[in-house]
Short mmCIF file of C-alpha atoms in Angstrom, two decimals:
data_model
loop_
_atom_site.label_atom_id
_atom_site.label_comp_id
_atom_site.label_asym_id
_atom_site.label_seq_id
_atom_site.Cartn_x
_atom_site.Cartn_y
_atom_site.Cartn_z
CA UNK A 1 -57.46 12.20 8.16
CA UNK A 2 -57.85 10.67 5.60
CA UNK A 3 -58.31 7.29 6.42
CA UNK A 4 -60.91 8.85 8.69
CA UNK A 5 -63.29 10.42 5.77
CA UNK A 6 -62.76 7.15 3.72
CA UNK A 7 -64.07 5.47 7.21
CA UNK A 8 -67.09 7.83 6.89
CA UNK A 9 -70.53 6.49 6.22
CA UNK A 10 -71.65 7.21 2.74
CA UNK A 11 -76.27 8.68 3.19
CA UNK A 12 -77.12 9.34 -0.28
CA UNK A 13 -81.03 9.35 0.42
CA UNK A 14 -81.38 6.88 3.77
CA UNK A 15 -80.02 4.83 5.70
CA UNK A 16 -76.34 6.01 5.89
CA UNK A 17 -73.57 3.71 4.54
CA UNK A 18 -70.40 1.88 6.02
CA UNK A 19 -67.54 1.56 3.61
CA UNK A 20 -66.56 -2.28 3.85
CA UNK A 21 -63.48 -3.36 3.08
CA UNK A 22 -62.13 -4.50 -0.95
CA UNK A 23 -63.24 -8.16 -1.44
CA UNK A 24 -61.65 -8.58 -4.32
CA UNK A 25 -58.59 -5.55 -5.94
CA UNK A 26 -59.31 -4.21 -9.43
CA UNK A 27 -57.81 -5.57 -12.44
CA UNK A 28 -54.20 -3.03 -12.56
CA UNK A 29 -53.15 -1.21 -15.57
CA UNK A 30 -50.49 1.50 -15.40
CA UNK A 31 -49.99 4.05 -17.64
CA UNK A 32 -46.84 5.81 -19.72
CA UNK A 33 -47.28 9.49 -20.39
CA UNK A 34 -45.14 10.76 -23.45
CA UNK A 35 -45.31 15.18 -23.52
CA UNK A 36 -43.67 15.84 -27.06
CA UNK A 37 -45.15 16.42 -30.47
CA UNK A 38 -43.53 17.66 -33.16
CA UNK A 39 -45.83 20.58 -33.03
CA UNK A 40 -49.30 21.63 -30.27
CA UNK A 41 -52.05 20.87 -32.43
CA UNK A 42 -54.41 24.12 -32.53
CA UNK A 43 -57.23 22.30 -30.52
CA UNK A 44 -55.57 19.68 -27.79
CA UNK A 45 -55.48 20.72 -23.76
CA UNK A 46 -53.29 18.05 -22.82
CA UNK A 47 -49.99 17.21 -21.11
CA UNK A 48 -47.99 18.18 -24.56
CA UNK A 49 -44.88 19.95 -25.12
CA UNK A 50 -43.76 21.19 -28.55
CA UNK A 51 -40.28 18.32 -28.44
CA UNK A 52 -36.58 19.83 -29.64
CA UNK A 53 -34.59 18.46 -32.27
CA UNK A 54 -32.97 15.74 -30.22
CA UNK A 55 -34.74 14.50 -26.32
CA UNK A 56 -34.02 13.32 -22.38
CA UNK A 57 -34.68 9.61 -24.33
CA UNK A 58 -32.66 7.61 -21.99
CA UNK A 59 -32.49 11.19 -19.14
CA UNK A 60 -36.61 9.89 -19.56
CA UNK A 61 -37.11 6.50 -19.22
CA UNK A 62 -34.52 6.81 -16.66
CA UNK A 63 -37.10 9.21 -14.43
CA UNK A 64 -39.86 6.49 -16.15
CA UNK A 65 -38.13 3.74 -14.06
CA UNK A 66 -37.76 5.89 -10.86
CA UNK A 67 -41.03 7.49 -10.67
CA UNK A 68 -42.37 3.78 -10.80
CA UNK A 69 -40.30 1.94 -8.09
CA UNK A 70 -41.98 5.07 -5.91
CA UNK A 71 -45.32 3.42 -6.83
CA UNK A 72 -44.72 -0.33 -6.46
CA UNK A 73 -44.84 -0.68 -2.69
CA UNK A 74 -48.75 0.04 -3.98
CA UNK A 75 -49.87 -3.00 -6.04
CA UNK A 76 -46.97 -5.67 -4.25
CA UNK A 77 -48.23 -9.34 -6.08
CA UNK A 78 -50.33 -7.92 -8.08
CA UNK A 79 -49.76 -8.01 -12.24
CA UNK A 80 -50.35 -5.97 -14.95
CA UNK A 81 -52.97 -5.98 -17.16
CA UNK A 82 -52.24 -3.70 -20.08
CA UNK A 83 -49.91 -1.04 -20.76
CA UNK A 84 -50.98 2.56 -22.68
CA UNK A 85 -47.99 5.01 -24.28
CA UNK A 86 -49.95 7.91 -24.52
CA UNK A 87 -48.78 12.11 -25.02
CA UNK A 88 -48.19 13.29 -27.13
CA UNK A 89 -46.58 11.34 -29.81
CA UNK A 90 -44.80 8.04 -28.27
CA UNK A 91 -43.64 6.62 -31.66
CA UNK A 92 -41.03 9.87 -31.08
CA UNK A 93 -39.17 7.82 -29.23
CA UNK A 94 -37.30 5.08 -30.35
CA UNK A 95 -37.15 1.33 -30.78
CA UNK A 96 -34.40 0.96 -27.95
CA UNK A 97 -34.85 3.39 -25.39
CA UNK A 98 -39.07 1.77 -25.87
CA UNK A 99 -37.71 -1.27 -25.42
CA UNK A 100 -35.60 -0.29 -21.93
CA UNK A 101 -38.50 0.65 -20.78
CA UNK A 102 -41.33 -2.26 -21.14
CA UNK A 103 -37.32 -4.00 -19.84
CA UNK A 104 -37.15 -1.93 -16.45
CA UNK A 105 -41.29 -2.70 -15.96
CA UNK A 106 -41.47 -6.10 -16.37
CA UNK A 107 -38.71 -6.87 -13.92
CA UNK A 108 -40.40 -4.66 -11.34
CA UNK A 109 -44.47 -5.34 -11.93
CA UNK A 110 -45.30 -8.66 -13.20
CA UNK A 111 -47.02 -8.68 -16.87
CA UNK A 112 -50.14 -10.70 -17.42
CA UNK A 113 -49.31 -13.42 -20.21
CA UNK A 114 -52.24 -12.26 -22.13
CA UNK A 115 -51.50 -8.51 -21.00
CA UNK A 116 -51.83 -5.65 -24.02
CA UNK A 117 -49.38 -3.12 -25.15
CA UNK A 118 -50.91 -0.20 -26.81
CA UNK A 119 -48.83 2.40 -28.06
CA UNK A 120 -50.44 5.96 -29.90
CA UNK A 121 -48.54 7.10 -33.28
CA UNK A 122 -49.16 9.72 -35.67
CA UNK A 123 -49.04 9.26 -39.56
CA UNK A 124 -46.77 11.66 -39.21
CA UNK A 125 -43.94 10.37 -37.55
CA UNK A 126 -42.62 6.74 -38.23
CA UNK A 127 -41.41 4.36 -40.83
CA UNK A 128 -41.69 0.82 -41.75
CA UNK A 129 -38.54 -0.29 -39.55
CA UNK A 130 -39.63 1.04 -36.54
CA UNK A 131 -43.49 0.47 -36.38
CA UNK A 132 -41.66 -2.94 -37.04
CA UNK A 133 -39.09 -2.57 -34.37
CA UNK A 134 -42.15 -1.41 -31.59
CA UNK A 135 -44.46 -5.38 -32.63
CA UNK A 136 -40.40 -6.91 -31.67
CA UNK A 137 -40.67 -5.51 -28.37
CA UNK A 138 -44.03 -7.08 -27.23
CA UNK A 139 -46.45 -3.68 -28.16
CA UNK A 140 -49.12 -5.20 -29.43
CA UNK A 141 -51.90 -2.50 -30.33
CA UNK A 142 -51.38 0.77 -31.82
CA UNK A 143 -53.85 3.38 -31.52
CA UNK A 144 -52.81 6.34 -35.18
CA UNK A 145 -54.35 9.72 -34.61
CA UNK A 146 -55.53 10.33 -37.92
CA UNK A 147 -58.72 13.07 -36.88
CA UNK A 148 -59.42 13.55 -40.42
CA UNK A 149 -58.07 12.70 -44.15
CA UNK A 150 -59.29 16.10 -45.59
CA UNK A 151 -56.42 18.48 -46.99
CA UNK A 152 -57.55 21.09 -46.01
CA UNK A 153 -59.39 19.61 -42.31
CA UNK A 154 -56.17 18.80 -41.25
CA UNK A 155 -54.88 21.77 -41.98
CA UNK A 156 -57.22 23.86 -40.20
CA UNK A 157 -56.20 21.13 -37.59
CA UNK A 158 -51.83 21.84 -37.36
CA UNK A 159 -52.18 17.84 -38.68
CA UNK A 160 -48.66 17.83 -40.07
CA UNK A 161 -49.02 15.14 -41.65
CA UNK A 162 -51.86 14.59 -45.09
CA UNK A 163 -54.38 11.99 -46.09
CA UNK A 164 -52.21 9.96 -47.97
CA UNK A 165 -49.60 9.23 -45.86
CA UNK A 166 -53.03 8.28 -42.88
CA UNK A 167 -53.78 6.02 -46.05
CA UNK A 168 -50.49 4.73 -45.72
CA UNK A 169 -50.16 4.05 -41.79
CA UNK A 170 -52.14 1.75 -41.93
CA UNK A 171 -50.94 0.19 -44.96
CA UNK A 172 -47.34 -0.01 -41.86
CA UNK A 173 -48.61 -1.27 -38.92
CA UNK A 174 -50.47 -4.95 -40.38
CA UNK A 175 -47.27 -4.89 -42.83
CA UNK A 176 -45.40 -4.08 -38.23
CA UNK A 177 -48.09 -7.18 -37.81
CA UNK A 178 -50.21 -5.35 -35.54
CA UNK A 179 -53.12 -7.69 -36.65
CA UNK A 180 -54.92 -5.14 -34.05
CA UNK A 181 -55.62 -1.73 -33.91
CA UNK A 182 -57.05 2.18 -33.87
CA UNK A 183 -57.66 5.24 -35.40
CA UNK A 184 -58.33 8.36 -34.33
CA UNK A 185 -60.82 10.19 -36.04
CA UNK A 186 -62.68 13.39 -35.34
CA UNK A 187 -66.08 14.81 -36.71
CA UNK A 188 -67.76 18.26 -35.85
CA UNK A 189 -64.57 19.79 -37.88
CA UNK A 190 -64.62 23.84 -38.97
CA UNK A 191 -66.75 24.49 -42.11
CA UNK A 192 -67.97 20.33 -42.01
CA UNK A 193 -70.62 19.23 -43.87
CA UNK A 194 -72.41 15.70 -43.09
CA UNK A 195 -70.70 14.49 -46.80
CA UNK A 196 -67.41 15.23 -45.57
CA UNK A 197 -67.72 14.34 -42.79
CA UNK A 198 -69.21 10.81 -43.69
CA UNK A 199 -66.33 10.60 -46.11
CA UNK A 200 -63.76 10.30 -43.39
CA UNK A 201 -65.30 7.56 -42.56
CA UNK A 202 -65.74 5.78 -45.25
CA UNK A 203 -61.41 6.19 -45.53
CA UNK A 204 -61.93 4.87 -42.29
CA UNK A 205 -63.71 1.39 -42.67
CA UNK A 206 -61.81 1.13 -45.82
CA UNK A 207 -58.45 1.45 -44.03
CA UNK A 208 -60.29 -2.24 -41.46
CA UNK A 209 -59.05 -1.03 -38.34
CA UNK A 210 -60.21 -3.30 -34.99
CA UNK A 211 -60.81 -0.46 -33.25
CA UNK A 212 -62.36 3.36 -33.97
CA UNK A 213 -61.87 6.50 -32.21
CA UNK A 214 -64.81 8.49 -33.58
CA UNK A 215 -65.76 11.92 -31.10
CA UNK A 216 -66.81 15.59 -32.02
CA UNK A 217 -63.97 18.79 -31.57
CA UNK A 218 -64.82 20.57 -28.78
CA UNK A 219 -63.20 23.69 -27.94
CA UNK A 220 -61.65 23.22 -24.44
CA UNK A 221 -59.50 25.93 -21.90
CA UNK A 222 -55.90 26.74 -22.65
CA UNK A 223 -56.44 25.93 -26.27
CA UNK A 224 -55.06 27.84 -29.92
CA UNK A 225 -59.03 27.33 -30.43
CA UNK A 226 -60.39 28.70 -27.29
CA UNK A 227 -58.95 31.40 -27.85
CA UNK A 228 -59.57 32.40 -31.66
CA UNK A 229 -62.84 29.95 -31.92
CA UNK A 230 -62.82 28.29 -35.87
CA UNK A 231 -65.88 28.38 -37.26
CA UNK A 232 -67.56 24.48 -35.90
CA UNK A 233 -70.72 23.78 -37.75
CA UNK A 234 -74.98 24.10 -37.21
CA UNK A 235 -76.49 21.65 -33.96
CA UNK A 236 -78.52 20.34 -36.54
CA UNK A 237 -75.48 19.27 -38.76
CA UNK A 238 -73.31 18.25 -35.59
CA UNK A 239 -76.28 15.53 -34.69
CA UNK A 240 -77.11 14.96 -38.30
CA UNK A 241 -73.33 13.42 -38.62
CA UNK A 242 -74.25 11.74 -35.68
CA UNK A 243 -77.02 9.86 -35.90
CA UNK A 244 -75.79 9.09 -39.91
CA UNK A 245 -71.77 8.05 -38.42
CA UNK A 246 -73.45 6.26 -35.79
CA UNK A 247 -75.37 3.45 -38.49
CA UNK A 248 -72.72 3.70 -41.28
CA UNK A 249 -70.73 2.22 -38.58
CA UNK A 250 -73.14 -0.10 -37.58
CA UNK A 251 -73.21 -1.39 -41.03
CA UNK A 252 -69.82 -2.31 -41.31
CA UNK A 253 -69.51 -4.51 -38.13
CA UNK A 254 -68.27 -1.69 -35.65
CA UNK A 255 -70.58 -1.97 -31.98
CA UNK A 256 -70.62 1.02 -30.48
CA UNK A 257 -69.24 0.13 -26.58
CA UNK A 258 -68.48 3.27 -25.09
CA UNK A 259 -69.65 7.24 -25.85
CA UNK A 260 -67.76 7.54 -28.49
CA UNK A 261 -65.51 4.31 -29.25
CA UNK A 262 -66.37 1.24 -31.47
CA UNK A 263 -64.73 -2.02 -32.60
CA UNK A 264 -65.36 -4.61 -33.92
CA UNK A 265 -66.71 -8.31 -31.86
CA UNK A 266 -63.81 -8.97 -28.91
CA UNK A 267 -62.19 -5.44 -29.79
CA UNK A 268 -62.17 -3.34 -27.56
CA UNK A 269 -60.04 -1.92 -25.79
CA UNK A 270 -58.99 -3.55 -22.89
CA UNK A 271 -57.23 -0.45 -20.82
CA UNK A 272 -59.90 2.01 -21.17
CA UNK A 273 -62.00 -0.38 -20.33
CA UNK A 274 -60.18 -1.51 -17.35
CA UNK A 275 -60.35 3.05 -16.78
CA UNK A 276 -64.29 3.03 -17.25
CA UNK A 277 -64.97 0.31 -14.96
CA UNK A 278 -63.37 1.79 -12.05
CA UNK A 279 -60.81 0.18 -12.11
CA UNK A 280 -57.09 1.21 -11.01
CA UNK A 281 -53.90 1.49 -12.95
CA UNK A 282 -50.51 3.75 -12.17
CA UNK A 283 -49.73 6.72 -13.72
CA UNK A 284 -45.99 7.08 -14.31
CA UNK A 285 -44.65 10.42 -16.51
CA UNK A 286 -45.04 14.16 -16.86
CA UNK A 287 -48.52 15.45 -15.75
CA UNK A 288 -49.84 10.97 -15.37
CA UNK A 289 -52.23 10.79 -12.83
CA UNK A 290 -52.96 7.58 -11.82
CA UNK A 291 -56.14 5.62 -9.50
CA UNK A 292 -55.38 2.84 -7.11
CA UNK A 293 -57.10 0.46 -4.46
CA UNK A 294 -56.20 -0.71 -1.28
CA UNK A 295 -56.93 -3.31 0.16
CA UNK A 296 -58.46 -1.90 3.19
CA UNK A 297 -61.40 -0.16 1.50
CA UNK A 298 -58.50 3.37 0.38
CA UNK A 299 -58.67 4.85 -2.89
CA UNK A 300 -56.11 7.27 -3.99
CA UNK A 301 -56.14 9.77 -6.85
CA UNK A 302 -52.56 10.71 -8.11
CA UNK A 303 -51.07 13.16 -10.42
CA UNK A 304 -47.55 13.98 -10.98
CA UNK A 305 -45.63 16.81 -12.04
CA UNK A 306 -46.88 18.46 -14.93
CA UNK A 307 -44.00 20.08 -16.76
CA UNK A 308 -40.98 18.24 -18.56
CA UNK A 309 -37.90 20.09 -17.02
CA UNK A 310 -39.98 20.24 -13.52
CA UNK A 311 -39.62 15.82 -13.98
CA UNK A 312 -36.75 15.19 -14.87
CA UNK A 313 -35.45 17.39 -12.69
CA UNK A 314 -32.92 15.49 -9.80
CA UNK A 315 -34.27 18.39 -7.25
CA UNK A 316 -37.61 18.26 -7.39
CA UNK A 317 -40.77 14.34 -6.49
CA UNK A 318 -42.25 13.41 -9.46
CA UNK A 319 -45.33 13.61 -7.50
CA UNK A 320 -47.72 17.06 -7.43
CA UNK A 321 -50.25 15.84 -5.51
CA UNK A 322 -52.21 12.89 -3.32
CA UNK A 323 -56.05 12.60 -3.35
CA UNK A 324 -58.00 10.03 -1.00
CA UNK A 325 -61.33 10.13 -2.91
CA UNK A 326 -64.33 9.70 0.35
CA UNK A 327 -66.80 8.17 0.47
CA UNK A 328 -69.48 11.26 -0.07
CA UNK A 329 -67.40 11.17 -3.57
CA UNK A 330 -67.36 8.00 -4.71
CA UNK A 331 -71.05 7.36 -6.42
CA UNK A 332 -70.13 10.14 -8.78
CA UNK A 333 -66.89 8.75 -9.61
CA UNK A 334 -67.88 5.24 -10.20
CA UNK A 335 -70.86 6.04 -12.71
CA UNK A 336 -68.81 8.98 -14.04
CA UNK A 337 -67.13 6.18 -16.31
CA UNK A 338 -69.18 3.39 -15.69
CA UNK A 339 -72.39 5.15 -17.44
CA UNK A 340 -69.92 6.30 -20.38
CA UNK A 341 -70.46 2.86 -21.61
CA UNK A 342 -73.34 1.52 -23.91
CA UNK A 343 -74.36 -1.12 -21.89
CA UNK A 344 -73.80 0.28 -18.96
CA UNK A 345 -71.63 -2.27 -15.30
CA UNK A 346 -73.28 -5.51 -14.41
CA UNK A 347 -75.01 -3.33 -10.68
CA UNK A 348 -72.54 -5.54 -8.10
CA UNK A 349 -69.61 -3.56 -9.51
CA UNK A 350 -71.01 -0.72 -7.62
CA UNK A 351 -69.53 -2.57 -4.19
CA UNK A 352 -66.72 -4.89 -5.68
CA UNK A 353 -65.22 -1.29 -6.79
CA UNK A 354 -65.83 0.94 -4.42
CA UNK A 355 -66.80 -1.05 -0.54
CA UNK A 356 -70.41 1.13 -0.57
CA UNK A 357 -73.98 -0.88 -0.88
CA UNK A 358 -75.43 -0.59 -3.87
CA UNK A 359 -78.19 0.36 -1.54
CA UNK A 360 -76.97 3.55 -0.98
CA UNK A 361 -77.20 4.38 -5.07
CA UNK A 362 -81.76 3.78 -3.87
CA UNK A 363 -83.10 7.40 -4.27
CA UNK A 364 -80.10 8.43 -6.93
CA UNK A 365 -81.39 5.44 -9.23
CA UNK A 366 -84.99 6.52 -8.77
CA UNK A 367 -85.36 9.83 -9.61
CA UNK A 368 -82.47 9.33 -13.25
CA UNK A 369 -84.63 6.53 -13.38
CA UNK A 370 -87.51 8.84 -13.29
CA UNK A 371 -85.94 11.05 -16.05
CA UNK A 372 -85.48 8.93 -18.02
CA UNK A 373 -81.90 9.25 -18.07
CA UNK A 374 -80.55 6.60 -16.14
CA UNK A 375 -82.79 2.76 -17.44
CA UNK A 376 -85.23 0.45 -15.17
CA UNK A 377 -82.87 -2.55 -14.72
CA UNK A 378 -81.87 -3.78 -11.16
CA UNK A 379 -79.57 -6.29 -12.24
CA UNK A 380 -77.22 -3.00 -13.96
CA UNK A 381 -76.30 0.29 -14.04
CA UNK A 382 -76.80 1.32 -17.72
CA UNK A 383 -78.14 5.45 -18.98
CA UNK A 384 -80.28 5.53 -21.97
CA UNK A 385 -80.08 6.03 -25.14
CA UNK A 386 -81.11 10.16 -24.03
CA UNK A 387 -78.86 9.18 -20.81
CA UNK A 388 -75.51 8.74 -23.39
CA UNK A 389 -75.72 12.26 -24.79
CA UNK A 390 -76.87 14.44 -21.66
CA UNK A 391 -74.14 12.67 -19.53
CA UNK A 392 -73.65 15.11 -17.41
CA UNK A 393 -77.42 15.77 -16.61
CA UNK A 394 -77.70 12.00 -15.37
CA UNK A 395 -74.68 12.77 -12.52
CA UNK A 396 -76.05 14.86 -10.89
CA UNK A 397 -78.37 12.28 -9.62
CA UNK A 398 -75.21 11.69 -7.74
CA UNK A 399 -73.67 13.84 -6.57
CA UNK A 400 -73.83 14.70 -3.93
#
C-alpha cells in the first residue's frame, strides 16, 4: 500500500509530477536518545524522565545496539557522517558505557573519516575527569545546556546548576580537549528584561563557544509551565531582545544560519545541517525518531517505543511506528526543514532528496513570493527575513 502511494503523481497547482527513484542517497546520521535526567525541567516537552540513583547503563546499551541491528538492512554500505547523543542528559552515562556503545556502532556501520560526534551535557552532571574520558572516546563536540547564568532565572527554569557552574563547564570542556562546543541559551524567560537577556548573551559570548543555540522559551503542552504558566515578557520586549541579541551575536562573529543557531565560521553543526536539509538519520533509543530514504524513492519515518521501561522490555518491540511519506506530503516535509535555514537550500536539492520535479512547487512558490515570505530567487529555496518570522504562514502555501 505504501509503495502504491509513493508512486502516485503529485499535483501542486500544475500537471501531475511522477516520483522518481533517488539518484543519490543523502548523507546518513545517527541519533541516540538517552532519556534520563537528574530532574525534569518544567518547560521541557522532550522524552525525558527523572533518573533513579542507579541507571541501567549496561541493559540500555545492549538495547540500543539490538535496536540498531534491526535498522542495518536499510543502510547497507553507507557510512555515518555524524552521531548525536541527545536526551535527557546523555552525560549522566559513564564513559565506559558510551565507549562500549560507540565501539558497537562502528562495528556495524563505517564512520566517515571526519565524523562529527556530539554529546549533550548539563553543567551539573559532570566533572573534569569525565569530560577527558569522553574526548578520548572520539566524541569531538559538546552541547552544554546553560539556559541562563542568573540564579533567579535558573531557579525559575528548574535547573540544577548555578551560574558559576555554567561558566566552569566551558573551561572544563576546553581543558578536556574540546575545541568545538555549543552553548544552549534561552531568552524570553519569566520576568526577563532586555538587560537580563543581553547580560546572559554577553556572558555566553565571553566563554568563546564555537556555536550558540539561542532560542525563545515557549510554553509546550504536557509540561508544568503549560499547566502553570509563568509571567513571560511582553511581545514588545521579546522583539527588542531578538533584534538586539542578533546584532550582538553578529558583532562578535556568530553568523545566524538557522532560526535559533549561530556559529563561528566553519562551525555550523553538521548533524543539524543534515537534518534541516532533509538528510537521512537513524534514530535509536526510547522515543527516538528516524528518517531513511531508499534507492527506489521510498522515504520512511520511524519512531521508537517511548517509555524506557517498555524500550528495555524484551517482550516489546523497539519500533512503535513507521510511515511512508506520500508524494503529497513531501513538499511540506522538505520545506518545513529547509526553510529554517537562513540561506535556504539550493533549489536542485528538492529533486535530489524527494524524487519530485522542482516544477511541482511552481504555484506554491509564486504565491509565497507574492506574499513577501519567499525570496524571488530561481536557483534557491529561501525564506525572506519576514518569512523566517512567519514560517508557519509560509509553509501553508505548500500544503496539499
